[in-house]
Amino acid sequence: MKVLFAAAFLALAASGCSDSPSAPGGTLPIVQNCRILTEASRGDTVTVAWDSVSVDVDGYRVWFSTTNPGNWQIIAQVEGTTALHIASSTGYYCVDAIDGINSSEDQSNKAEDRAVMFALDDTLSSPVADGIQFLSTHVAVGNASDPSFRQDLYVKWEGDTALICRGNYDPEGYPGGSYSHIAQASNTLAPGPGDSAWQSTIAAQDGASYFVSLANGDYAMFTVDSVSYDMVLLGFSQYQTITGLRLFNPFLF
Protein backbone atom coordinates (compact mmCIF):
# COMPACT_ATOMS: atom_id res chain seq x y z
CA MET A 1 0.00 0.00 0.00
CA LYS A 2 1.43 3.37 -0.94
CA VAL A 3 2.38 5.78 1.81
CA LEU A 4 0.27 8.93 1.51
CA PHE A 5 1.84 12.22 2.55
CA ALA A 6 -0.29 14.16 5.04
CA ALA A 7 1.54 17.33 6.02
CA ALA A 8 1.15 18.75 9.47
CA PHE A 9 -0.08 22.30 9.49
CA LEU A 10 -1.51 24.78 12.04
CA ALA A 11 -5.20 24.56 12.76
CA LEU A 12 -7.20 27.58 11.67
CA ALA A 13 -8.41 29.86 14.43
CA ALA A 14 -12.12 29.72 15.10
CA SER A 15 -12.50 33.47 14.63
CA GLY A 16 -13.17 34.41 11.02
CA CYS A 17 -13.67 30.81 9.89
CA SER A 18 -16.57 29.26 8.06
CA ASP A 19 -17.35 25.83 6.66
CA SER A 20 -18.81 27.60 3.62
CA PRO A 21 -18.32 31.28 2.77
CA SER A 22 -20.55 30.88 -0.28
CA ALA A 23 -23.49 32.90 1.01
CA PRO A 24 -22.59 36.10 2.92
CA GLY A 25 -26.23 37.14 2.55
CA GLY A 26 -25.76 40.86 1.87
CA THR A 27 -26.99 43.03 -0.96
CA LEU A 28 -23.73 44.26 -2.54
CA PRO A 29 -22.69 43.01 -6.01
CA ILE A 30 -20.76 39.78 -6.34
CA VAL A 31 -17.03 40.28 -6.85
CA GLN A 32 -15.87 39.06 -10.26
CA ASN A 33 -12.67 37.58 -11.66
CA CYS A 34 -10.90 36.47 -8.50
CA ARG A 35 -7.52 35.15 -9.68
CA ILE A 36 -3.95 34.35 -8.71
CA LEU A 37 -1.39 36.77 -10.16
CA THR A 38 1.19 34.15 -11.09
CA GLU A 39 3.91 36.64 -12.07
CA ALA A 40 3.63 38.30 -8.64
CA SER A 41 3.45 35.06 -6.61
CA ARG A 42 6.79 33.74 -5.41
CA GLY A 43 8.22 31.71 -2.55
CA ASP A 44 5.57 31.48 0.17
CA THR A 45 3.67 34.60 -0.93
CA VAL A 46 0.55 34.39 -3.10
CA THR A 47 -0.87 37.51 -4.75
CA VAL A 48 -4.64 37.46 -5.18
CA ALA A 49 -6.49 39.97 -7.38
CA TRP A 50 -10.08 40.67 -8.42
CA ASP A 51 -12.20 43.25 -10.21
CA SER A 52 -13.76 46.13 -8.28
CA VAL A 53 -17.53 46.14 -7.89
CA SER A 54 -19.71 48.78 -9.55
CA VAL A 55 -20.71 50.58 -6.32
CA ASP A 56 -18.77 52.38 -3.61
CA VAL A 57 -17.68 50.04 -0.82
CA ASP A 58 -15.45 50.18 2.23
CA GLY A 59 -13.30 47.36 0.91
CA TYR A 60 -13.01 43.64 0.33
CA ARG A 61 -12.51 40.50 2.43
CA VAL A 62 -10.27 37.74 1.13
CA TRP A 63 -11.03 34.17 2.22
CA PHE A 64 -8.74 31.12 2.12
CA SER A 65 -9.15 27.39 2.62
CA THR A 66 -6.78 24.50 2.01
CA THR A 67 -9.67 22.47 0.57
CA ASN A 68 -12.95 23.20 -1.21
CA PRO A 69 -15.36 22.64 0.51
CA GLY A 70 -13.31 23.44 3.56
CA ASN A 71 -12.72 25.49 6.66
CA TRP A 72 -12.59 29.04 5.26
CA GLN A 73 -10.76 31.85 7.02
CA ILE A 74 -10.62 35.57 6.36
CA ILE A 75 -6.94 36.27 5.66
CA ALA A 76 -7.12 39.92 4.59
CA GLN A 77 -9.40 42.95 4.53
CA VAL A 78 -8.25 45.60 2.06
CA GLU A 79 -9.53 48.72 0.31
CA GLY A 80 -7.98 47.88 -3.07
CA THR A 81 -8.27 44.94 -5.43
CA THR A 82 -5.16 42.93 -4.56
CA ALA A 83 -3.94 41.16 -1.44
CA LEU A 84 -0.84 39.24 -0.42
CA HIS A 85 -1.08 35.96 1.48
CA ILE A 86 1.97 34.47 3.16
CA ALA A 87 0.99 30.81 3.08
CA SER A 88 2.26 27.47 4.34
CA SER A 89 0.45 25.40 1.71
CA THR A 90 -1.58 25.75 -1.45
CA GLY A 91 -5.31 26.30 -1.33
CA TYR A 92 -8.36 28.18 -2.59
CA TYR A 93 -9.25 31.88 -2.47
CA CYS A 94 -12.45 33.88 -2.84
CA VAL A 95 -13.52 37.46 -2.14
CA ASP A 96 -16.57 39.46 -1.06
CA ALA A 97 -17.17 43.22 -0.90
CA ILE A 98 -18.08 44.95 2.36
CA ASP A 99 -19.68 48.29 3.21
CA GLY A 100 -20.34 48.73 6.90
CA ILE A 101 -22.17 45.61 7.99
CA ASN A 102 -23.37 44.93 4.45
CA SER A 103 -21.56 42.49 2.16
CA SER A 104 -21.82 40.86 -1.25
CA GLU A 105 -24.87 38.71 -1.85
CA ASP A 106 -22.56 35.82 -2.66
CA GLN A 107 -18.86 35.02 -2.83
CA SER A 108 -16.71 35.50 -5.91
CA ASN A 109 -15.49 32.62 -8.01
CA LYS A 110 -12.77 30.58 -6.33
CA ALA A 111 -9.15 30.82 -7.47
CA GLU A 112 -6.55 28.20 -6.55
CA ASP A 113 -2.80 27.68 -6.66
CA ARG A 114 -2.75 23.95 -6.07
CA ALA A 115 0.09 21.88 -7.49
CA VAL A 116 -0.56 19.26 -10.16
CA MET A 117 -0.53 15.77 -8.63
CA PHE A 118 0.52 12.43 -10.10
CA ALA A 119 0.05 9.00 -8.56
CA LEU A 120 3.18 7.00 -9.37
CA ASP A 121 4.02 3.33 -9.47
CA ASP A 122 7.42 3.81 -11.11
CA THR A 123 10.57 2.12 -9.93
CA LEU A 124 14.08 3.56 -10.06
CA SER A 125 16.58 0.78 -10.62
CA SER A 126 20.13 0.70 -11.94
CA PRO A 127 21.15 1.00 -14.68
CA VAL A 128 18.17 0.96 -17.08
CA ALA A 129 15.71 3.26 -15.26
CA ASP A 130 17.68 5.11 -12.61
CA GLY A 131 16.74 8.70 -13.58
CA ILE A 132 13.60 10.76 -13.04
CA GLN A 133 12.38 13.89 -14.79
CA PHE A 134 9.63 16.14 -13.39
CA LEU A 135 7.31 17.79 -15.90
CA SER A 136 4.09 19.75 -15.46
CA THR A 137 2.21 17.06 -17.39
CA HIS A 138 3.80 13.86 -16.10
CA VAL A 139 6.82 12.25 -14.48
CA ALA A 140 9.29 10.46 -16.75
CA VAL A 141 11.66 7.68 -15.71
CA GLY A 142 14.64 6.71 -17.85
CA ASN A 143 18.30 5.82 -18.15
CA ALA A 144 20.28 8.63 -16.53
CA SER A 145 23.48 7.61 -18.31
CA ASP A 146 21.81 8.25 -21.68
CA PRO A 147 22.75 11.83 -22.71
CA SER A 148 19.37 12.26 -24.43
CA PHE A 149 17.50 11.78 -21.13
CA ARG A 150 17.34 15.05 -19.19
CA GLN A 151 17.04 13.70 -15.65
CA ASP A 152 16.41 16.05 -12.74
CA LEU A 153 17.48 13.38 -10.26
CA TYR A 154 18.96 9.91 -10.43
CA VAL A 155 19.60 7.09 -7.97
CA LYS A 156 22.91 5.35 -7.37
CA TRP A 157 23.81 2.75 -4.76
CA GLU A 158 26.66 2.98 -2.30
CA GLY A 159 26.63 -0.35 -0.53
CA ASP A 160 23.12 -0.81 0.84
CA THR A 161 22.30 2.92 0.63
CA ALA A 162 20.30 4.33 -2.28
CA LEU A 163 21.45 7.90 -2.87
CA ILE A 164 19.24 10.33 -4.75
CA CYS A 165 21.52 12.72 -6.63
CA ARG A 166 20.92 15.95 -8.49
CA GLY A 167 20.73 15.48 -12.25
CA ASN A 168 24.25 16.64 -13.11
CA TYR A 169 25.99 15.47 -9.95
CA ASP A 170 28.28 13.28 -12.09
CA PRO A 171 28.34 14.94 -15.55
CA GLU A 172 30.77 12.40 -17.00
CA GLY A 173 28.76 9.35 -16.01
CA TYR A 174 25.36 11.07 -16.33
CA PRO A 175 25.83 13.73 -19.02
CA GLY A 176 22.24 14.76 -19.70
CA GLY A 177 21.25 15.87 -16.22
CA SER A 178 19.97 19.24 -15.05
CA TYR A 179 21.23 21.38 -12.17
CA SER A 180 18.60 20.57 -9.58
CA HIS A 181 18.71 20.09 -5.81
CA ILE A 182 16.82 17.94 -3.31
CA ALA A 183 15.66 18.46 0.27
CA GLN A 184 13.86 16.33 2.83
CA ALA A 185 10.20 17.37 3.19
CA SER A 186 8.32 17.48 6.47
CA ASN A 187 5.67 20.05 5.46
CA THR A 188 4.23 21.66 2.34
CA LEU A 189 6.61 24.63 1.95
CA ALA A 190 9.89 23.94 0.18
CA PRO A 191 13.04 25.69 1.50
CA GLY A 192 14.06 29.01 0.02
CA PRO A 193 16.89 29.42 -2.50
CA GLY A 194 20.28 29.00 -0.87
CA ASP A 195 18.85 27.28 2.21
CA SER A 196 21.21 24.69 3.66
CA ALA A 197 18.42 22.11 3.48
CA TRP A 198 19.04 21.80 -0.26
CA GLN A 199 21.47 19.00 -0.98
CA SER A 200 23.27 17.54 -3.98
CA THR A 201 22.68 14.00 -2.69
CA ILE A 202 20.37 12.54 -0.08
CA ALA A 203 19.60 9.01 1.11
CA ALA A 204 16.28 7.53 -0.02
CA GLN A 205 14.13 6.31 2.87
CA ASP A 206 10.94 4.29 3.05
CA GLY A 207 7.88 6.57 3.23
CA ALA A 208 9.90 9.81 3.05
CA SER A 209 8.93 12.88 1.04
CA TYR A 210 11.32 15.16 -0.83
CA PHE A 211 11.27 18.60 -2.42
CA VAL A 212 13.06 19.24 -5.72
CA SER A 213 14.35 22.62 -6.85
CA LEU A 214 14.33 22.40 -10.63
CA ALA A 215 16.74 24.13 -13.01
CA ASN A 216 13.87 26.01 -14.71
CA GLY A 217 12.86 27.75 -11.46
CA ASP A 218 9.91 25.47 -10.71
CA TYR A 219 9.52 23.22 -7.69
CA ALA A 220 8.37 19.62 -7.43
CA MET A 221 7.76 17.17 -4.62
CA PHE A 222 7.64 13.37 -4.46
CA THR A 223 7.50 10.46 -2.06
CA VAL A 224 9.45 7.24 -1.86
CA ASP A 225 7.16 4.33 -1.14
CA SER A 226 9.88 1.82 -0.35
CA VAL A 227 13.59 1.09 -0.79
CA SER A 228 14.94 -2.38 -1.38
CA TYR A 229 18.01 -3.92 -2.96
CA ASP A 230 18.76 -2.06 -6.20
CA MET A 231 15.25 -0.61 -6.29
CA VAL A 232 13.45 2.58 -5.18
CA LEU A 233 9.65 2.49 -5.57
CA LEU A 234 8.10 5.93 -5.98
CA GLY A 235 4.80 6.89 -4.36
CA PHE A 236 3.40 10.13 -5.81
CA SER A 237 4.55 13.54 -6.95
CA GLN A 238 3.37 17.13 -7.15
CA TYR A 239 4.46 19.84 -9.59
CA GLN A 240 3.94 23.51 -8.76
CA THR A 241 3.21 25.17 -12.11
CA ILE A 242 3.59 28.74 -10.78
CA THR A 243 7.27 29.40 -11.34
CA GLY A 244 9.09 30.27 -8.12
CA LEU A 245 6.19 29.36 -5.84
CA ARG A 246 7.36 26.86 -3.20
CA LEU A 247 3.93 25.77 -1.93
CA PHE A 248 2.39 22.30 -2.22
CA ASN A 249 -0.92 20.61 -1.46
CA PRO A 250 -1.46 19.47 2.12
CA PHE A 251 -3.49 16.45 0.99
CA LEU A 252 -3.26 14.22 -2.07
CA PHE A 253 -6.97 14.29 -2.92
GROMACS .gro file of C-alpha atoms in nm:
model
  253
    1MET     CA    1   0.000   0.000   0.000
    2LYS     CA    2   0.143   0.337  -0.094
    3VAL     CA    3   0.238   0.578   0.181
    4LEU     CA    4   0.027   0.893   0.151
    5PHE     CA    5   0.184   1.222   0.255
    6ALA     CA    6  -0.029   1.416   0.504
    7ALA     CA    7   0.154   1.733   0.602
    8ALA     CA    8   0.115   1.875   0.947
    9PHE     CA    9  -0.008   2.230   0.949
   10LEU     CA   10  -0.151   2.478   1.204
   11ALA     CA   11  -0.520   2.456   1.276
   12LEU     CA   12  -0.720   2.758   1.167
   13ALA     CA   13  -0.841   2.986   1.443
   14ALA     CA   14  -1.212   2.972   1.510
   15SER     CA   15  -1.250   3.347   1.463
   16GLY     CA   16  -1.317   3.441   1.102
   17CYS     CA   17  -1.367   3.081   0.989
   18SER     CA   18  -1.657   2.926   0.806
   19ASP     CA   19  -1.735   2.583   0.666
   20SER     CA   20  -1.881   2.760   0.362
   21PRO     CA   21  -1.832   3.128   0.277
   22SER     CA   22  -2.055   3.088  -0.028
   23ALA     CA   23  -2.349   3.290   0.101
   24PRO     CA   24  -2.259   3.610   0.292
   25GLY     CA   25  -2.623   3.714   0.255
   26GLY     CA   26  -2.576   4.086   0.187
   27THR     CA   27  -2.699   4.303  -0.096
   28LEU     CA   28  -2.373   4.426  -0.254
   29PRO     CA   29  -2.269   4.301  -0.601
   30ILE     CA   30  -2.076   3.978  -0.634
   31VAL     CA   31  -1.703   4.028  -0.685
   32GLN     CA   32  -1.587   3.906  -1.026
   33ASN     CA   33  -1.267   3.758  -1.166
   34CYS     CA   34  -1.090   3.647  -0.850
   35ARG     CA   35  -0.752   3.515  -0.968
   36ILE     CA   36  -0.395   3.435  -0.871
   37LEU     CA   37  -0.139   3.677  -1.016
   38THR     CA   38   0.119   3.415  -1.109
   39GLU     CA   39   0.391   3.664  -1.207
   40ALA     CA   40   0.363   3.830  -0.864
   41SER     CA   41   0.345   3.506  -0.661
   42ARG     CA   42   0.679   3.374  -0.541
   43GLY     CA   43   0.822   3.171  -0.255
   44ASP     CA   44   0.557   3.148   0.017
   45THR     CA   45   0.367   3.460  -0.093
   46VAL     CA   46   0.055   3.439  -0.310
   47THR     CA   47  -0.087   3.751  -0.475
   48VAL     CA   48  -0.464   3.746  -0.518
   49ALA     CA   49  -0.649   3.997  -0.738
   50TRP     CA   50  -1.008   4.067  -0.842
   51ASP     CA   51  -1.220   4.325  -1.021
   52SER     CA   52  -1.376   4.613  -0.828
   53VAL     CA   53  -1.753   4.614  -0.789
   54SER     CA   54  -1.971   4.878  -0.955
   55VAL     CA   55  -2.071   5.058  -0.632
   56ASP     CA   56  -1.877   5.238  -0.361
   57VAL     CA   57  -1.768   5.004  -0.082
   58ASP     CA   58  -1.545   5.018   0.223
   59GLY     CA   59  -1.330   4.736   0.091
   60TYR     CA   60  -1.301   4.364   0.033
   61ARG     CA   61  -1.251   4.050   0.243
   62VAL     CA   62  -1.027   3.774   0.113
   63TRP     CA   63  -1.103   3.417   0.222
   64PHE     CA   64  -0.874   3.112   0.212
   65SER     CA   65  -0.915   2.739   0.262
   66THR     CA   66  -0.678   2.450   0.201
   67THR     CA   67  -0.967   2.247   0.057
   68ASN     CA   68  -1.295   2.320  -0.121
   69PRO     CA   69  -1.536   2.264   0.051
   70GLY     CA   70  -1.331   2.344   0.356
   71ASN     CA   71  -1.272   2.549   0.666
   72TRP     CA   72  -1.259   2.904   0.526
   73GLN     CA   73  -1.076   3.185   0.702
   74ILE     CA   74  -1.062   3.557   0.636
   75ILE     CA   75  -0.694   3.627   0.566
   76ALA     CA   76  -0.712   3.992   0.459
   77GLN     CA   77  -0.940   4.295   0.453
   78VAL     CA   78  -0.825   4.560   0.206
   79GLU     CA   79  -0.953   4.872   0.031
   80GLY     CA   80  -0.798   4.788  -0.307
   81THR     CA   81  -0.827   4.494  -0.543
   82THR     CA   82  -0.516   4.293  -0.456
   83ALA     CA   83  -0.394   4.116  -0.144
   84LEU     CA   84  -0.084   3.924  -0.042
   85HIS     CA   85  -0.108   3.596   0.148
   86ILE     CA   86   0.197   3.447   0.316
   87ALA     CA   87   0.099   3.081   0.308
   88SER     CA   88   0.226   2.747   0.434
   89SER     CA   89   0.045   2.540   0.171
   90THR     CA   90  -0.158   2.575  -0.145
   91GLY     CA   91  -0.531   2.630  -0.133
   92TYR     CA   92  -0.836   2.818  -0.259
   93TYR     CA   93  -0.925   3.188  -0.247
   94CYS     CA   94  -1.245   3.388  -0.284
   95VAL     CA   95  -1.352   3.746  -0.214
   96ASP     CA   96  -1.657   3.946  -0.106
   97ALA     CA   97  -1.717   4.322  -0.090
   98ILE     CA   98  -1.808   4.495   0.236
   99ASP     CA   99  -1.968   4.829   0.321
  100GLY     CA  100  -2.034   4.873   0.690
  101ILE     CA  101  -2.217   4.561   0.799
  102ASN     CA  102  -2.337   4.493   0.445
  103SER     CA  103  -2.156   4.249   0.216
  104SER     CA  104  -2.182   4.086  -0.125
  105GLU     CA  105  -2.487   3.871  -0.185
  106ASP     CA  106  -2.256   3.582  -0.266
  107GLN     CA  107  -1.886   3.502  -0.283
  108SER     CA  108  -1.671   3.550  -0.591
  109ASN     CA  109  -1.549   3.262  -0.801
  110LYS     CA  110  -1.277   3.058  -0.633
  111ALA     CA  111  -0.915   3.082  -0.747
  112GLU     CA  112  -0.655   2.820  -0.655
  113ASP     CA  113  -0.280   2.768  -0.666
  114ARG     CA  114  -0.275   2.395  -0.607
  115ALA     CA  115   0.009   2.188  -0.749
  116VAL     CA  116  -0.056   1.926  -1.016
  117MET     CA  117  -0.053   1.577  -0.863
  118PHE     CA  118   0.052   1.243  -1.010
  119ALA     CA  119   0.005   0.900  -0.856
  120LEU     CA  120   0.318   0.700  -0.937
  121ASP     CA  121   0.402   0.333  -0.947
  122ASP     CA  122   0.742   0.381  -1.111
  123THR     CA  123   1.057   0.212  -0.993
  124LEU     CA  124   1.408   0.356  -1.006
  125SER     CA  125   1.658   0.078  -1.062
  126SER     CA  126   2.013   0.070  -1.194
  127PRO     CA  127   2.115   0.100  -1.468
  128VAL     CA  128   1.817   0.096  -1.708
  129ALA     CA  129   1.571   0.326  -1.526
  130ASP     CA  130   1.768   0.511  -1.261
  131GLY     CA  131   1.674   0.870  -1.358
  132ILE     CA  132   1.360   1.076  -1.304
  133GLN     CA  133   1.238   1.389  -1.479
  134PHE     CA  134   0.963   1.614  -1.339
  135LEU     CA  135   0.731   1.779  -1.590
  136SER     CA  136   0.409   1.975  -1.546
  137THR     CA  137   0.221   1.706  -1.739
  138HIS     CA  138   0.380   1.386  -1.610
  139VAL     CA  139   0.682   1.225  -1.448
  140ALA     CA  140   0.929   1.046  -1.675
  141VAL     CA  141   1.166   0.768  -1.571
  142GLY     CA  142   1.464   0.671  -1.785
  143ASN     CA  143   1.830   0.582  -1.815
  144ALA     CA  144   2.028   0.863  -1.653
  145SER     CA  145   2.348   0.761  -1.831
  146ASP     CA  146   2.181   0.825  -2.168
  147PRO     CA  147   2.275   1.183  -2.271
  148SER     CA  148   1.937   1.226  -2.443
  149PHE     CA  149   1.750   1.178  -2.113
  150ARG     CA  150   1.734   1.505  -1.919
  151GLN     CA  151   1.704   1.370  -1.565
  152ASP     CA  152   1.641   1.605  -1.274
  153LEU     CA  153   1.748   1.338  -1.026
  154TYR     CA  154   1.896   0.991  -1.043
  155VAL     CA  155   1.960   0.709  -0.797
  156LYS     CA  156   2.291   0.535  -0.737
  157TRP     CA  157   2.381   0.275  -0.476
  158GLU     CA  158   2.666   0.298  -0.230
  159GLY     CA  159   2.663  -0.035  -0.053
  160ASP     CA  160   2.312  -0.081   0.084
  161THR     CA  161   2.230   0.292   0.063
  162ALA     CA  162   2.030   0.433  -0.228
  163LEU     CA  163   2.145   0.790  -0.287
  164ILE     CA  164   1.924   1.033  -0.475
  165CYS     CA  165   2.152   1.272  -0.663
  166ARG     CA  166   2.092   1.595  -0.849
  167GLY     CA  167   2.073   1.548  -1.225
  168ASN     CA  168   2.425   1.664  -1.311
  169TYR     CA  169   2.599   1.547  -0.995
  170ASP     CA  170   2.828   1.328  -1.209
  171PRO     CA  171   2.834   1.494  -1.555
  172GLU     CA  172   3.077   1.240  -1.700
  173GLY     CA  173   2.876   0.935  -1.601
  174TYR     CA  174   2.536   1.107  -1.633
  175PRO     CA  175   2.583   1.373  -1.902
  176GLY     CA  176   2.224   1.476  -1.970
  177GLY     CA  177   2.125   1.587  -1.622
  178SER     CA  178   1.997   1.924  -1.505
  179TYR     CA  179   2.123   2.138  -1.217
  180SER     CA  180   1.860   2.057  -0.958
  181HIS     CA  181   1.871   2.009  -0.581
  182ILE     CA  182   1.682   1.794  -0.331
  183ALA     CA  183   1.566   1.846   0.027
  184GLN     CA  184   1.386   1.633   0.283
  185ALA     CA  185   1.020   1.737   0.319
  186SER     CA  186   0.832   1.748   0.647
  187ASN     CA  187   0.567   2.005   0.546
  188THR     CA  188   0.423   2.166   0.234
  189LEU     CA  189   0.661   2.463   0.195
  190ALA     CA  190   0.989   2.394   0.018
  191PRO     CA  191   1.304   2.569   0.150
  192GLY     CA  192   1.406   2.901   0.002
  193PRO     CA  193   1.689   2.942  -0.250
  194GLY     CA  194   2.028   2.900  -0.087
  195ASP     CA  195   1.885   2.728   0.221
  196SER     CA  196   2.121   2.469   0.366
  197ALA     CA  197   1.842   2.211   0.348
  198TRP     CA  198   1.904   2.180  -0.026
  199GLN     CA  199   2.147   1.900  -0.098
  200SER     CA  200   2.327   1.754  -0.398
  201THR     CA  201   2.268   1.400  -0.269
  202ILE     CA  202   2.037   1.254  -0.008
  203ALA     CA  203   1.960   0.901   0.111
  204ALA     CA  204   1.628   0.753  -0.002
  205GLN     CA  205   1.413   0.631   0.287
  206ASP     CA  206   1.094   0.429   0.305
  207GLY     CA  207   0.788   0.657   0.323
  208ALA     CA  208   0.990   0.981   0.305
  209SER     CA  209   0.893   1.288   0.104
  210TYR     CA  210   1.132   1.516  -0.083
  211PHE     CA  211   1.127   1.860  -0.242
  212VAL     CA  212   1.306   1.924  -0.572
  213SER     CA  213   1.435   2.262  -0.685
  214LEU     CA  214   1.433   2.240  -1.063
  215ALA     CA  215   1.674   2.413  -1.301
  216ASN     CA  216   1.387   2.601  -1.471
  217GLY     CA  217   1.286   2.775  -1.146
  218ASP     CA  218   0.991   2.547  -1.071
  219TYR     CA  219   0.952   2.322  -0.769
  220ALA     CA  220   0.837   1.962  -0.743
  221MET     CA  221   0.776   1.717  -0.462
  222PHE     CA  222   0.764   1.337  -0.446
  223THR     CA  223   0.750   1.046  -0.206
  224VAL     CA  224   0.945   0.724  -0.186
  225ASP     CA  225   0.716   0.433  -0.114
  226SER     CA  226   0.988   0.182  -0.035
  227VAL     CA  227   1.359   0.109  -0.079
  228SER     CA  228   1.494  -0.238  -0.138
  229TYR     CA  229   1.801  -0.392  -0.296
  230ASP     CA  230   1.876  -0.206  -0.620
  231MET     CA  231   1.525  -0.061  -0.629
  232VAL     CA  232   1.345   0.258  -0.518
  233LEU     CA  233   0.965   0.249  -0.557
  234LEU     CA  234   0.810   0.593  -0.598
  235GLY     CA  235   0.480   0.689  -0.436
  236PHE     CA  236   0.340   1.013  -0.581
  237SER     CA  237   0.455   1.354  -0.695
  238GLN     CA  238   0.337   1.713  -0.715
  239TYR     CA  239   0.446   1.984  -0.959
  240GLN     CA  240   0.394   2.351  -0.876
  241THR     CA  241   0.321   2.517  -1.211
  242ILE     CA  242   0.359   2.874  -1.078
  243THR     CA  243   0.727   2.940  -1.134
  244GLY     CA  244   0.909   3.027  -0.812
  245LEU     CA  245   0.619   2.936  -0.584
  246ARG     CA  246   0.736   2.686  -0.320
  247LEU     CA  247   0.393   2.577  -0.193
  248PHE     CA  248   0.239   2.230  -0.222
  249ASN     CA  249  -0.092   2.061  -0.146
  250PRO     CA  250  -0.146   1.947   0.212
  251PHE     CA  251  -0.349   1.645   0.099
  252LEU     CA  252  -0.326   1.422  -0.207
  253PHE     CA  253  -0.697   1.429  -0.292
   0.00000   0.00000   0.00000
